[in-house]
Structures are given as C-alpha cells and as structure tokens.
CSV table of N, CA and C in Angstrom, one decimal:
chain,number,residue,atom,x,y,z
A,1,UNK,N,75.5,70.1,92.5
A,1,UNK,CA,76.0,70.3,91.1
A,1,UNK,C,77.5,70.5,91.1
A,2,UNK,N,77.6,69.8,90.5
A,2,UNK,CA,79.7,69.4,90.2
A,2,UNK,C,79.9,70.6,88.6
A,3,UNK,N,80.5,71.8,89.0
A,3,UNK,CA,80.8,72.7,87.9
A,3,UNK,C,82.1,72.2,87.2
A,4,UNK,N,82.3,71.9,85.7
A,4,UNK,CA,83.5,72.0,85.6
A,4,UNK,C,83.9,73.2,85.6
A,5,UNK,N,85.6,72.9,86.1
A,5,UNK,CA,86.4,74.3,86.6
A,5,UNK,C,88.0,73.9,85.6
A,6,UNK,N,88.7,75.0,86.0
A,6,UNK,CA,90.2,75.0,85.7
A,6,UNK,C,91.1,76.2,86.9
A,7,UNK,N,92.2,74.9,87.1
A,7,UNK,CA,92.9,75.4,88.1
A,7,UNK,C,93.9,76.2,87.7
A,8,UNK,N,94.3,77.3,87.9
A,8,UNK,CA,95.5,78.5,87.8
A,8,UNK,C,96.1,78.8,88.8
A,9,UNK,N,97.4,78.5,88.9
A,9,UNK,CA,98.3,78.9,89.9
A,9,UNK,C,98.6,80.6,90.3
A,10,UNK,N,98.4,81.1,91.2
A,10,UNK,CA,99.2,82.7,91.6
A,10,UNK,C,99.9,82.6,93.0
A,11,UNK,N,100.7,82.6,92.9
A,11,UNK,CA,101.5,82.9,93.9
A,11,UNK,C,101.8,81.5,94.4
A,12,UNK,N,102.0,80.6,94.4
A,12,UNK,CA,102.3,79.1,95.0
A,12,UNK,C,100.7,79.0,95.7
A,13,UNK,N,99.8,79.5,94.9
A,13,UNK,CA,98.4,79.3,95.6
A,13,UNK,C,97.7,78.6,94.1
A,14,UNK,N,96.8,77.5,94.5
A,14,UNK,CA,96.0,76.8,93.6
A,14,UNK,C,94.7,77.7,93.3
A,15,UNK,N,94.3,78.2,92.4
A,15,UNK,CA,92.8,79.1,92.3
A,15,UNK,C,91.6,78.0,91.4
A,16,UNK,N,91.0,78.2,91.7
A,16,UNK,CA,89.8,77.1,91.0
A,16,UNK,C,88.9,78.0,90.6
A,17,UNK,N,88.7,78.1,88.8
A,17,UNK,CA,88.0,79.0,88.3
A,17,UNK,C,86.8,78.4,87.6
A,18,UNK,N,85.6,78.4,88.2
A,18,UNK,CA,84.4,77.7,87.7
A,18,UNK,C,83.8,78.1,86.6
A,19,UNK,N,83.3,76.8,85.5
A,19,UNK,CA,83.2,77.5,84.2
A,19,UNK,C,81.5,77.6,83.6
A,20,UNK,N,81.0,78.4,83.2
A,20,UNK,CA,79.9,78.7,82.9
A,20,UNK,C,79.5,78.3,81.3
A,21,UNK,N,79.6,77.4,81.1
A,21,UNK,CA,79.4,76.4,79.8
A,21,UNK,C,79.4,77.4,78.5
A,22,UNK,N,77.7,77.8,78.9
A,22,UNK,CA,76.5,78.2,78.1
A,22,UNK,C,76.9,80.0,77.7
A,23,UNK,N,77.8,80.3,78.7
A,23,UNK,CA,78.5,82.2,78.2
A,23,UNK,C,80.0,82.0,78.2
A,24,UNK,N,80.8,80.6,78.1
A,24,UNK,CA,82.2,80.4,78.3
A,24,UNK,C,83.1,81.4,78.8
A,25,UNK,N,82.3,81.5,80.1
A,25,UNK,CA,82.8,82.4,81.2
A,25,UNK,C,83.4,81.9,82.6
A,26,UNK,N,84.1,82.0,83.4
A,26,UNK,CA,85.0,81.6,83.9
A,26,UNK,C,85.1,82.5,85.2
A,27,UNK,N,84.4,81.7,86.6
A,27,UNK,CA,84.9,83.1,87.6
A,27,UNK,C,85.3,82.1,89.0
A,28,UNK,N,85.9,83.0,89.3
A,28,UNK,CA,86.5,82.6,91.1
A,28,UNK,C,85.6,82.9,92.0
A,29,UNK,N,85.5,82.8,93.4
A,29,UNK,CA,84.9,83.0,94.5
A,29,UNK,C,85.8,83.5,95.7
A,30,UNK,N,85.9,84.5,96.0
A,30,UNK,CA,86.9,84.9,96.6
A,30,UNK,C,86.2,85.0,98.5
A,31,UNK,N,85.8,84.7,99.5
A,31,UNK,CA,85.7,85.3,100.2
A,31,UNK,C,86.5,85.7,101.5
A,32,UNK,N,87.8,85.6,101.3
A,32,UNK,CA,89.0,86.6,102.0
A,32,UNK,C,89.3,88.1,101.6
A,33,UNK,N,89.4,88.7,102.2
A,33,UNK,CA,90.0,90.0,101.5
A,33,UNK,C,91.3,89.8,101.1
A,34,UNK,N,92.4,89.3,101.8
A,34,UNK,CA,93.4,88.9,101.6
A,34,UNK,C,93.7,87.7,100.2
A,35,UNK,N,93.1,87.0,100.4
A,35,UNK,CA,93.1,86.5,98.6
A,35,UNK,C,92.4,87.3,97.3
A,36,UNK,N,91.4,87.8,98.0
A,36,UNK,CA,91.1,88.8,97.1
A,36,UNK,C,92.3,90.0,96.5
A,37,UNK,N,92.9,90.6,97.8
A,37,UNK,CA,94.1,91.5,97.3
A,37,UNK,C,95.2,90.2,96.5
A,38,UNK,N,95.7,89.3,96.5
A,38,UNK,CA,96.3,88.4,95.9
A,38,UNK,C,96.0,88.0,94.4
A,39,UNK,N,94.6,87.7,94.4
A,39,UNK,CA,94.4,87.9,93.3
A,39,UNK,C,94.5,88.5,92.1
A,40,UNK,N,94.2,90.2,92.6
A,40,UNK,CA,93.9,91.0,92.0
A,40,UNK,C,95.2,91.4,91.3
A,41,UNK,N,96.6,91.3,92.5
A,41,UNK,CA,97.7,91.7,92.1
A,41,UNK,C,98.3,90.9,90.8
A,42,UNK,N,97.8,89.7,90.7
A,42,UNK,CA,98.1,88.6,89.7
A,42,UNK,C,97.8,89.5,88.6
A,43,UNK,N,96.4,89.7,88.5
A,43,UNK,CA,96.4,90.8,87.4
A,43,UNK,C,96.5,91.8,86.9
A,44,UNK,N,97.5,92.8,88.1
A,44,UNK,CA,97.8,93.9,87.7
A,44,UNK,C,96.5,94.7,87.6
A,45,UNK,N,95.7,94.0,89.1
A,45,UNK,CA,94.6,95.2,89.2
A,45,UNK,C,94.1,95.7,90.6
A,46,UNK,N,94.2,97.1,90.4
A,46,UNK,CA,93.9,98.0,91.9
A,46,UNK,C,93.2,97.2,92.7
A,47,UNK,N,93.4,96.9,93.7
A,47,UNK,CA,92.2,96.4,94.4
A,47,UNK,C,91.7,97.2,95.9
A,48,UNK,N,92.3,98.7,96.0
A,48,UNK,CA,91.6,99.0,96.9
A,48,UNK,C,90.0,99.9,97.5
A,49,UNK,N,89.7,99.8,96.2
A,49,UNK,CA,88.1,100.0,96.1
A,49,UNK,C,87.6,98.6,96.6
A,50,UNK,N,88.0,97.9,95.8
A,50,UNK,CA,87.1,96.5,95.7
A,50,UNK,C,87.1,96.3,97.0
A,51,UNK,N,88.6,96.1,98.0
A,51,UNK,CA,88.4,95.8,99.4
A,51,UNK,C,87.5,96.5,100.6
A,52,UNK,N,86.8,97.7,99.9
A,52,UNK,CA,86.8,98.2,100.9
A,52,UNK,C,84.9,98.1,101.1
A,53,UNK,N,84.3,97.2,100.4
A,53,UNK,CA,83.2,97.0,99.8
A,53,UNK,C,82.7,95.5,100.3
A,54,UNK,N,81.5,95.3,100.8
A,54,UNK,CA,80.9,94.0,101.4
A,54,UNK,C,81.4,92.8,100.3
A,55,UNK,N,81.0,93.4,99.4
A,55,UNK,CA,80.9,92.2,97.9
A,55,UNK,C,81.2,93.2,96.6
A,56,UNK,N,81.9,92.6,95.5
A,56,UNK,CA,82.3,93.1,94.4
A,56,UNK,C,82.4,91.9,93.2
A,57,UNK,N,81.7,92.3,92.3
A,57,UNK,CA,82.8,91.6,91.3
A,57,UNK,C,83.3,92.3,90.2
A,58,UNK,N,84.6,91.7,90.1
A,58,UNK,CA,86.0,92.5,89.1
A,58,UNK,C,85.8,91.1,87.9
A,59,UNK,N,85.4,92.3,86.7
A,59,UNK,CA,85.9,91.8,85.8
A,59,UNK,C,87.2,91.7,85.1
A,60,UNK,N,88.0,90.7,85.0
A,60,UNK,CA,89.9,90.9,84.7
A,60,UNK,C,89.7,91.0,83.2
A,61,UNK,N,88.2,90.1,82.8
A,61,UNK,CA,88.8,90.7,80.9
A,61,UNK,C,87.2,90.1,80.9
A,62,UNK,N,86.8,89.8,79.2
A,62,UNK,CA,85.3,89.6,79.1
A,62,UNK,C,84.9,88.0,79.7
A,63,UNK,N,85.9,87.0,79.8
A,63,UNK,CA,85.3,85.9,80.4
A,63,UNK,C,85.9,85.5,81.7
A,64,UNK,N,86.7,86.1,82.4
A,64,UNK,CA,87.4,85.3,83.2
A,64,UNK,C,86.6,86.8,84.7
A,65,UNK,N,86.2,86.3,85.8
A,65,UNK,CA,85.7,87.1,86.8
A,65,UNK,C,86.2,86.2,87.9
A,66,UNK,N,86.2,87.5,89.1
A,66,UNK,CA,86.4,87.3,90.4
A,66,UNK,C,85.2,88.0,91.3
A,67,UNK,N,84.5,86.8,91.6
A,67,UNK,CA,82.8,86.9,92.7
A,67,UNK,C,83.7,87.6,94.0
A,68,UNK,N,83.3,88.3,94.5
A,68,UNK,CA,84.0,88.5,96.3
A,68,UNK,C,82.8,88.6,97.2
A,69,UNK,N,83.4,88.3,98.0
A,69,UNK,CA,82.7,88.3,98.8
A,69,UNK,C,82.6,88.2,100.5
A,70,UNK,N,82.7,89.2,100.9
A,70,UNK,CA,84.0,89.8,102.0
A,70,UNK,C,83.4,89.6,103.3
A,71,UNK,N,81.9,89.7,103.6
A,71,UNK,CA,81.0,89.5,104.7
A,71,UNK,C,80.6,88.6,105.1
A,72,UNK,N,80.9,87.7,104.3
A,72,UNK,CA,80.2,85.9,104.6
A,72,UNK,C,78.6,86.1,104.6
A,73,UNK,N,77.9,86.6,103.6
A,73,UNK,CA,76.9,86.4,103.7
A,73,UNK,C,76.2,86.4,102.6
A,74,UNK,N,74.7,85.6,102.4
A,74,UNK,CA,74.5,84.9,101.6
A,74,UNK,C,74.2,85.8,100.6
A,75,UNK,N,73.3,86.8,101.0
A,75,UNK,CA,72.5,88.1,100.5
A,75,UNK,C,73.3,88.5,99.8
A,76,UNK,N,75.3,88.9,99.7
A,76,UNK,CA,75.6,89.6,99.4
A,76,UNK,C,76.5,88.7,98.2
A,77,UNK,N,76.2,87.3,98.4
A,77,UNK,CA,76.9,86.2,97.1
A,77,UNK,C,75.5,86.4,96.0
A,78,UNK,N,74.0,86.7,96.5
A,78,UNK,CA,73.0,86.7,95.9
A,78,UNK,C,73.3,87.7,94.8
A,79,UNK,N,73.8,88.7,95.5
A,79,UNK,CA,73.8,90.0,95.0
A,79,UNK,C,74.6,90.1,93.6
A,80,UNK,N,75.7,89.5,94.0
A,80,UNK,CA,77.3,89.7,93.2
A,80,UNK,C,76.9,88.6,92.2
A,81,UNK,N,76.1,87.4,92.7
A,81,UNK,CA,75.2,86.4,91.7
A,81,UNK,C,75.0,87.0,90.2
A,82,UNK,N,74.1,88.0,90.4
A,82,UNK,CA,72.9,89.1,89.5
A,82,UNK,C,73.8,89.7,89.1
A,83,UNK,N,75.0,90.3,89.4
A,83,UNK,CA,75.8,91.1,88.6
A,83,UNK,C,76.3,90.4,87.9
A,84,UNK,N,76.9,89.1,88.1
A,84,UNK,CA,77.7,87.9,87.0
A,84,UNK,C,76.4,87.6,86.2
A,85,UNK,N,75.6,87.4,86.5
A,85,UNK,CA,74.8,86.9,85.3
A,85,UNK,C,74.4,88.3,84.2
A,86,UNK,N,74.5,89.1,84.9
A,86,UNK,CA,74.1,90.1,84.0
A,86,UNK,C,75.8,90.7,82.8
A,87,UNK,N,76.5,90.4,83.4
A,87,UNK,CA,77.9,90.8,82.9
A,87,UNK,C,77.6,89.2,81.9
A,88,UNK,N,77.6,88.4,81.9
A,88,UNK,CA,77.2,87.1,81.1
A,88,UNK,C,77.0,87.5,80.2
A,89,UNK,N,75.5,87.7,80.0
A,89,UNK,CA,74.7,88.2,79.2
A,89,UNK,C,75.3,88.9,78.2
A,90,UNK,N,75.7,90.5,78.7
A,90,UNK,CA,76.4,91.3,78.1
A,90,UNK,C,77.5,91.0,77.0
A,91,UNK,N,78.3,90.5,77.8
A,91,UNK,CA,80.0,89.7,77.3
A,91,UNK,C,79.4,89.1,76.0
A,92,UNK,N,78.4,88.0,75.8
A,92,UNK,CA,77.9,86.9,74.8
A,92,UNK,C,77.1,88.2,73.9
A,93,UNK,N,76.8,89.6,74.0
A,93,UNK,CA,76.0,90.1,73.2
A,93,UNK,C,74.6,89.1,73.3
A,94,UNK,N,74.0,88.7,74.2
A,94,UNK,CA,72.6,88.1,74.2
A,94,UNK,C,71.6,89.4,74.1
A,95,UNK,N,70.9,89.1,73.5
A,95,UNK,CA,69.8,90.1,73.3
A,95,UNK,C,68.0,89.8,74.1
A,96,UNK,N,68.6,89.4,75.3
A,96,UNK,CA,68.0,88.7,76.4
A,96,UNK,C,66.9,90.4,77.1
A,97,UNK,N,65.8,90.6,76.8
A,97,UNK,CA,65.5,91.7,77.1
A,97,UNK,C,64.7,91.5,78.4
A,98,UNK,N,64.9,91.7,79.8
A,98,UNK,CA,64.4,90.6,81.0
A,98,UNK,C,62.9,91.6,81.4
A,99,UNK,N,63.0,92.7,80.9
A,99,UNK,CA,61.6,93.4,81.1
A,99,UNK,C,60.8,92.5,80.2
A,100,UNK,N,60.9,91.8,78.9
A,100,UNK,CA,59.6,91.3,78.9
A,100,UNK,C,60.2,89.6,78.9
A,101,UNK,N,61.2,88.9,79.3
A,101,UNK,CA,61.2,87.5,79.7
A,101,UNK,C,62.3,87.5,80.2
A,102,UNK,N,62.5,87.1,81.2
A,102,UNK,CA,63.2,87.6,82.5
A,102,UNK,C,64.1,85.8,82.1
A,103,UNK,N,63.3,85.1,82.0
A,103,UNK,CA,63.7,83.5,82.2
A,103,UNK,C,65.2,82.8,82.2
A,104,UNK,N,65.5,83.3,80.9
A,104,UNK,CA,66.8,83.0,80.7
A,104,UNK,C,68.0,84.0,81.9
A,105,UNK,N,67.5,84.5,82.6
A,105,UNK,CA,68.2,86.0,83.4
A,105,UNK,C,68.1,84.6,84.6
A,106,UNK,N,66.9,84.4,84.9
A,106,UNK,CA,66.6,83.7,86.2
A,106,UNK,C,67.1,82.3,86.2
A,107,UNK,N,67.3,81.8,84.9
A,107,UNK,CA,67.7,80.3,85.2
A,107,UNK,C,69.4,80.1,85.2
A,108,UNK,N,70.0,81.5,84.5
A,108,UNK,CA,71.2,81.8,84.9
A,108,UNK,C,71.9,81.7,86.0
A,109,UNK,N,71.0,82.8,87.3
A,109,UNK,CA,71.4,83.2,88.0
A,109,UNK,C,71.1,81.7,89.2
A,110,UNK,N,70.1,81.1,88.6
A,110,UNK,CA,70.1,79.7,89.4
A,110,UNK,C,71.0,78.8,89.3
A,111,UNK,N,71.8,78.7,87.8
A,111,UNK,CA,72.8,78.2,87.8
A,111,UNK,C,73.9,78.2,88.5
A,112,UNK,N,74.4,79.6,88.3
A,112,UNK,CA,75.7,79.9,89.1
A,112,UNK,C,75.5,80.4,90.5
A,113,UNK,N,74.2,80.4,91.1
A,113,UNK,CA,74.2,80.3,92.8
A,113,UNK,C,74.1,78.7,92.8
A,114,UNK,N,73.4,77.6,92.2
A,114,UNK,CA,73.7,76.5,92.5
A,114,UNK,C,75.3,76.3,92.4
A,115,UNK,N,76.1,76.5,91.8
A,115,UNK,CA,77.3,75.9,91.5
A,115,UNK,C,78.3,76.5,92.9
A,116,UNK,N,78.0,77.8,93.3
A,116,UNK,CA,79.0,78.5,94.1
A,116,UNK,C,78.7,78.1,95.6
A,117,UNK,N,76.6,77.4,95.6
A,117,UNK,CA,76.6,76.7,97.0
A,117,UNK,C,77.1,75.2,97.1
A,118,UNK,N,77.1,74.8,96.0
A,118,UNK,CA,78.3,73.5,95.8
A,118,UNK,C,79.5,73.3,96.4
A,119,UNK,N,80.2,74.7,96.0
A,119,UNK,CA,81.5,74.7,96.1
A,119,UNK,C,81.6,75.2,97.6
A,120,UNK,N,80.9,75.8,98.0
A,120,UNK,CA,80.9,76.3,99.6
A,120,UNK,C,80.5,75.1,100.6
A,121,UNK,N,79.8,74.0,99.6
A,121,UNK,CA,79.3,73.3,100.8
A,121,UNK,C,77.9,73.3,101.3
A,122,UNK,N,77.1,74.5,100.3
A,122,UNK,CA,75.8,74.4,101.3
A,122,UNK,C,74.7,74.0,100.9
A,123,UNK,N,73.7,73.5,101.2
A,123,UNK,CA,72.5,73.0,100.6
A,123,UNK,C,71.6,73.8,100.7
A,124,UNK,N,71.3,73.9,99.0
A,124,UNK,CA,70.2,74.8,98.8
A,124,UNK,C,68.6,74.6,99.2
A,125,UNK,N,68.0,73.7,100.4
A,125,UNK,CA,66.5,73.9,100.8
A,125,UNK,C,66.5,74.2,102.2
A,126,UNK,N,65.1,74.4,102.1
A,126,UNK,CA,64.9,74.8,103.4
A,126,UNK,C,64.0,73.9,103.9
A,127,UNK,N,63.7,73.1,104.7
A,127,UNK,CA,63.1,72.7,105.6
A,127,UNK,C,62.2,73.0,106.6
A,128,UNK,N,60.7,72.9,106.5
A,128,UNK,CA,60.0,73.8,107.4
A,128,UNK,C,60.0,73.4,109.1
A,129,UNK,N,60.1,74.5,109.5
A,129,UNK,CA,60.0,74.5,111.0
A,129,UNK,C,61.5,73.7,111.5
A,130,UNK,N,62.8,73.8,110.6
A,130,UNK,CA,63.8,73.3,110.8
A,130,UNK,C,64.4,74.2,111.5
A,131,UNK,N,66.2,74.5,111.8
A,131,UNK,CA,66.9,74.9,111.9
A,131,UNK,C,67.9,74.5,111.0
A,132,UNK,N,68.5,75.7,109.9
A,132,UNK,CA,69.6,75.5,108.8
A,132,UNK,C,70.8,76.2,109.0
A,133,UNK,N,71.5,76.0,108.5
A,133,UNK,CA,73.2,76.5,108.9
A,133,UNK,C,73.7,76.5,107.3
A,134,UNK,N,74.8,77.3,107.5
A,134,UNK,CA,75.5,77.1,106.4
A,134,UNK,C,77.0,77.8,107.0
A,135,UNK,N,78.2,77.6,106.3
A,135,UNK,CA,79.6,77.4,107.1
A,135,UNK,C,80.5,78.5,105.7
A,136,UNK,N,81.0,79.5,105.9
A,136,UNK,CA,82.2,80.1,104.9
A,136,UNK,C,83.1,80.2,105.7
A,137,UNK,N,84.3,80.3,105.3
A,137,UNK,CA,85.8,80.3,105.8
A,137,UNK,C,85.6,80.2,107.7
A,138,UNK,N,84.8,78.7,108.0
A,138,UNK,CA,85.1,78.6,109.1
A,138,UNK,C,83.9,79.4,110.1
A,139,UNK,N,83.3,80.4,109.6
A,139,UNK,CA,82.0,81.0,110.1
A,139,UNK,C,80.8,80.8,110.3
A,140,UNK,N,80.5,79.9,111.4
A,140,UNK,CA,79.1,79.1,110.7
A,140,UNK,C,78.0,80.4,111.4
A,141,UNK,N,77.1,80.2,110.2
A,141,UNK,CA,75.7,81.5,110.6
A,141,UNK,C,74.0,80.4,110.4
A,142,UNK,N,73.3,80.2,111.7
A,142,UNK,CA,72.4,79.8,111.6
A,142,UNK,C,70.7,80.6,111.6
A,143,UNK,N,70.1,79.9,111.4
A,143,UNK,CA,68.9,81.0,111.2
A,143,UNK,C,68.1,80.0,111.6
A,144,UNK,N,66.7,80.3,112.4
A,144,UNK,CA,65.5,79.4,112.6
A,144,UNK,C,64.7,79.7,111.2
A,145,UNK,N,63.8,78.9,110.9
A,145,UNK,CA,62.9,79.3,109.7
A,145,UNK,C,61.9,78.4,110.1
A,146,UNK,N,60.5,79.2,109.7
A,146,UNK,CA,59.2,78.9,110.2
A,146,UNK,C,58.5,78.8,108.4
A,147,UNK,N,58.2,78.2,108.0
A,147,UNK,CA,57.6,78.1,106.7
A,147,UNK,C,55.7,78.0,107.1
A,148,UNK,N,55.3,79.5,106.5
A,148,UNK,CA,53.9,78.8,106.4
A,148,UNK,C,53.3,77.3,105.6
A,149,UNK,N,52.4,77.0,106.4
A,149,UNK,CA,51.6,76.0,105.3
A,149,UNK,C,50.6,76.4,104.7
C-alpha cells in the first residue's frame, strides 16, 4: 500500500510524513535515535525521555506525529501503532466506543501498520512452515514459523 505523504525539510535532511486520509493526520517513522533527537529539536521539543525509551510516540500538535521506534522491532511499531490510532481517534473527537465495537479501532490500526510495513519494506504474511525476515536500518531479524493446520 502506496500512502500519500508530504515531504518537510529539517536540517538539510528530507522527512517523509505519511498521511492518514480518514483523521487528516500526518506522522513520521523514526527508527534512529539520532533522527529522532533531530527531529524533535525542529520542534522545539525535549527529547530526552522519548530517547531513553524502546518506542514512543510524540505528538508535536493534534495532527502532525512522530512513530519511534528505537529497537527495531516489530512488537514495539505494533505498540506505538495502537497509540497512533488511538490519539487519531481522539484528535477527530470520534465517538468510537471500542468496548462495544472495537472495528473501526482495528481497521485503523491495520491501516497504518500496513502503510509503515510499506514504507519499511516488509511484507505483511506469513507463510507456513516458511522462514521470514524483515530488514530496519540495515538489521535484518529472522524468525522460523511453524503454522498449525
């Protein structure tokens, strides 16, 4: 899935901010710490909590977010996922109540982990009795996977 995005320059660096149609929301993907501190400085925002933490996400105002994600690992993009969709939500004033229909919560958060495994590169199945890989800044992490039938 091809997100439309918008590019913003910080520091003679290109940033690619992925856009979320449906909550006209707008976030980065950070997984350096070092661009993460870069970024943050752009907006005149502390970043030494955020760095000192697996995964974070900073909201810089109600539609524009920065995903981080500092471990390279998938669990912890899953994580930071559920917090963007739920800050979504919020921002739009949705009256999305997920204790009794969760759906709109779930198709969100499908949305914007499909778009951020796009942009990483990785493909979202699994293949049974395969071996899968996926690659962030250079770190490839494989896993066997055994799928019952």
């Amino acid at each position: 899935m091809k997100a439309e995005s918008r590019m913003i320059r910080i520091k003679k660096m290109r940033l690619k901010f992925l856009y979320i149609p449906m909550y006209k929301t707008y976030f980065t993907l950070s997984t350096d710490k070092d661009l993460t501190k870069k970024i943050l400085a752009h907006y005149n925002y502390d970043s030494t909590k955020v760095l000192e933490y697996a995964g974070a996400l900073v909201s810089l105002n109600d539609c524009n977010h920065v995903l981080c994600v500092h471990d390279n690992s998938l669990t912890t993009i899953n994580h930071e996922v559920a917090h963007l969709a739920t800050v979504c939500l919020k921002y739009t004033n949705c009256s999305c109540d997920i204790s009794h229909n969760d759906e709109q919560f779930a198709y969100l958060i499908e949305y914007i982990t499909d778009i951020i495994y796009a942009e990483l590169g990785i493909q979202n199945v699994l293949n049974a009795n395969k071996k899968i890989g996926f690659r962030i800044k250079n770190k490839v992490h494989t896993y066997h996977v055994k799928l019952k039938s």
